[in-house]
Coordinates of C-alpha atoms in Angstrom, one line a residue:
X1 CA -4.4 3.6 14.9
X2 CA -2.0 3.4 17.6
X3 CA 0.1 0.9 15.7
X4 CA 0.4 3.5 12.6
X5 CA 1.0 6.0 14.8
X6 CA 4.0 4.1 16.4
X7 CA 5.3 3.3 12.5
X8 CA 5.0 7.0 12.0
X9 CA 6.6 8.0 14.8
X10 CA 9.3 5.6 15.1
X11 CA 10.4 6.3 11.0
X12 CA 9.0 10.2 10.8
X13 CA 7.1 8.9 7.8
X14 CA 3.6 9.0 6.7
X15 CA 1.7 5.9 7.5
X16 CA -1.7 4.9 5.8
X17 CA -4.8 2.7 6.5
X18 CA -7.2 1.8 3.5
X19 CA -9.8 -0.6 2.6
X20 CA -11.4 -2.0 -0.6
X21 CA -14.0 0.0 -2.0
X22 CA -15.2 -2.0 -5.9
X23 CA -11.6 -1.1 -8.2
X24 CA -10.3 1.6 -5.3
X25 CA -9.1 1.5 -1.5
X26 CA -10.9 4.3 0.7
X27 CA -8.3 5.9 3.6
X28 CA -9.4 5.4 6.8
X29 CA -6.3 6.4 9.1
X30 CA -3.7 8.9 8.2
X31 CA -1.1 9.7 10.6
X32 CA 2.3 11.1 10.9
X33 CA 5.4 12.0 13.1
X34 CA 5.2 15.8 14.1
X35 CA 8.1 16.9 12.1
X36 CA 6.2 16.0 8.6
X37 CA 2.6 16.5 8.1
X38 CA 2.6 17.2 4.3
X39 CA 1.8 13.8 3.1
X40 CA -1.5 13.2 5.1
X41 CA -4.4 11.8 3.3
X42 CA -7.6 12.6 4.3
X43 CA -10.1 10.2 6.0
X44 CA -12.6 9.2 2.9
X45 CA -10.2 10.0 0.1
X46 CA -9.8 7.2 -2.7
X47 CA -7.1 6.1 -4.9
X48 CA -7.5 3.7 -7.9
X49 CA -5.9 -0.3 -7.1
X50 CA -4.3 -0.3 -9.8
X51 CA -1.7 2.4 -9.1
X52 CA -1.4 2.6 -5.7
X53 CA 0.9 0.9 -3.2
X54 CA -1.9 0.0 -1.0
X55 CA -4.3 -1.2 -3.8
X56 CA -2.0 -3.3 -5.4
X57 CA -1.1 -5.2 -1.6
X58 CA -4.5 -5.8 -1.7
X59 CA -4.6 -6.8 -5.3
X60 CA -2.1 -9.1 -5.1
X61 CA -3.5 -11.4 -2.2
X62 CA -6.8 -11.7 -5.1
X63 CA -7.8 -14.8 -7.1
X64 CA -7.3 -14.1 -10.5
X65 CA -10.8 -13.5 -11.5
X66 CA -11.1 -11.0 -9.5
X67 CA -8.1 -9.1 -10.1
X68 CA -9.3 -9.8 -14.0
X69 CA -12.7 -8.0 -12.8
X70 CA -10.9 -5.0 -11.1
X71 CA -8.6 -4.1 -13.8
X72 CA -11.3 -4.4 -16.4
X73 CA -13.6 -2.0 -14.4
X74 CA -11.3 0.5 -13.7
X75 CA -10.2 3.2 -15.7
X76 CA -6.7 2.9 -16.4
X77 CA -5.3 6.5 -16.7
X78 CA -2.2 8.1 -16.2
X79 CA -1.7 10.2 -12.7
X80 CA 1.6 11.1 -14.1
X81 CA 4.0 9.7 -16.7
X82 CA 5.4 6.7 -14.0
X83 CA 1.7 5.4 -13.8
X84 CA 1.7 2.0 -15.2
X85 CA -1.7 1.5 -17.0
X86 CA -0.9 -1.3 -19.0
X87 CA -2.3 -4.6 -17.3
X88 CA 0.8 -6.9 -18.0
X89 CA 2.6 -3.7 -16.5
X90 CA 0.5 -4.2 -13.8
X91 CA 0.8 -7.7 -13.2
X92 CA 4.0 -8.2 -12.7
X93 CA 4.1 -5.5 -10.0
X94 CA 1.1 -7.8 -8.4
X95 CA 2.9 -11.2 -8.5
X96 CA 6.3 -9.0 -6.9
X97 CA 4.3 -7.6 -4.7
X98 CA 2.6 -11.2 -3.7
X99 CA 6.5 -12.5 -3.5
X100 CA 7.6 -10.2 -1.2
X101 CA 4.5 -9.4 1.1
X102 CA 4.4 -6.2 0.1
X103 CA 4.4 -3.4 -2.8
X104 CA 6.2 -0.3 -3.8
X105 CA 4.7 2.7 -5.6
X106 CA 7.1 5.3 -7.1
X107 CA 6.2 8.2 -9.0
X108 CA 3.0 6.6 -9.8
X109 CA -0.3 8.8 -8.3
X110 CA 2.0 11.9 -7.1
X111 CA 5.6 12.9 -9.1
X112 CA 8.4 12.7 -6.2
X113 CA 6.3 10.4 -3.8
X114 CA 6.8 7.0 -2.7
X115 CA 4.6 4.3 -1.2
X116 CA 5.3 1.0 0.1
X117 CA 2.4 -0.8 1.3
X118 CA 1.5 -4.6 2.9
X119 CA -2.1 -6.1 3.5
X120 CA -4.1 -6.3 6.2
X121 CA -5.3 -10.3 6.2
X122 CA -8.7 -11.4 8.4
X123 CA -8.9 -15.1 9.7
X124 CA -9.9 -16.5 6.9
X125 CA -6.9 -15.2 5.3
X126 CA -8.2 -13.1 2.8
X127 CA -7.1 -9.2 2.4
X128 CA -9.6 -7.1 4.2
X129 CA -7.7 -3.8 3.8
X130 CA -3.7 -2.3 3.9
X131 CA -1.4 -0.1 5.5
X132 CA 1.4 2.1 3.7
X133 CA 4.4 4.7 4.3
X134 CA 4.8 7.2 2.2
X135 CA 7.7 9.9 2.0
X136 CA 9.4 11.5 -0.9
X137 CA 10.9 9.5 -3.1
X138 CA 14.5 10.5 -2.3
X139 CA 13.6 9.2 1.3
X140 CA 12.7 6.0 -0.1
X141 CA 15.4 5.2 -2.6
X142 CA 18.2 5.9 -0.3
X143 CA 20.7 3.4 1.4
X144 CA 18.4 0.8 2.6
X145 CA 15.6 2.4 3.2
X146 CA 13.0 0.6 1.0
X147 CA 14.5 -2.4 2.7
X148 CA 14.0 -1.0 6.4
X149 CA 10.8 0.4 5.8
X150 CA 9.3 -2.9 4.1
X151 CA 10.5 -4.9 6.7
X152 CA 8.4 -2.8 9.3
X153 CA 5.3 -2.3 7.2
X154 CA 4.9 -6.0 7.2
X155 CA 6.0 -6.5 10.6
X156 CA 3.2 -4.1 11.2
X157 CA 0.5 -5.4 8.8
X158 CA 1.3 -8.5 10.3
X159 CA 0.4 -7.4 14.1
X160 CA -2.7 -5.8 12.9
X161 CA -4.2 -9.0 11.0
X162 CA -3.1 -10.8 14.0
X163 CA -5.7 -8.9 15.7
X164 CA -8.3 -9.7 12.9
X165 CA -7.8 -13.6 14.1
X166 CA -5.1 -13.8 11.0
X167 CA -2.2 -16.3 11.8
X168 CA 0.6 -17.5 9.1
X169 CA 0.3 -21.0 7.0

């Protein structure tokens, strides 16, 4: 908590804690600056893997049978008309997502919201959960904001797993 709460703060922006639940992630923190409280998620609440910023970090970091296993089991359905449901659609986002350490989410569960999510990784280097921002997407697409806000999602996904007993190749 009090590292999201120091990502909120520091960027007035939503930040987000979720784990794996079968083919969705279940929020466990939801914090947020005082300015902006719209965006909060509450404790419990699930999104699908497939379309969510957070789902797809953890996604991502998955062998391939078991990303095979979560796609097939979940129920690929529009949220809105951004909502990529088609599983080479969906795959490339993953193997982006896997390049870059983390994955973005635009118009895809909410029209004009924005996600940009990293995992959470235990010692044995496998994804135990994720953390997100989320802010309209406006917010996200301006300047280098993507760019700034990545950068500090996995700065802080990375502090976090440290704490799990995570460290780097």
């Amino acid at each position: 908590y009090p590292e999201l709460q120091q990502l909120s703060f520091k960027y007035e922006i939503h930040s987000h804690m979720a784990v794996p639940s079968d083919v969705n992630v279940i929020h466990l923190i939801s914090t947020s600056c005082e300015k902006n409280m719209e965006l909060l998620i509450p404790m419990g609440h699930s999104h699908p893997m497939y379309c969510s910023a957070m789902g797809r970090a953890i996604l991502a970091f998955q062998s391939e049978n078991e990303i095979d296993r979560i796609l097939k089991k979940s129920d690929l359905r529009k949220y809105t008309s951004e909502t990529k449901t088609k599983v080479p659609e969906i795959m490339q986002s993953l193997n982006k997502a896997k390049k870059l350490g983390y994955s973005t989410v635009i118009n895809e569960l909410d029209e004009g919201t924005a996600s940009i999510a990293s995992p959470i990784f235990n010692r044995k280097r496998k994804p135990v959960g994720a953390i997100s921002v989320s802010a309209s997407v406006r917010r996200i697409q301006r300047d280098n904001e993507e760019k700034i806000l990545a950068k500090a999602v996995v700065t802080t996904a990375g502090r976090i797993s440290a704490k799990l007993g995570y460290f780097p190749k």
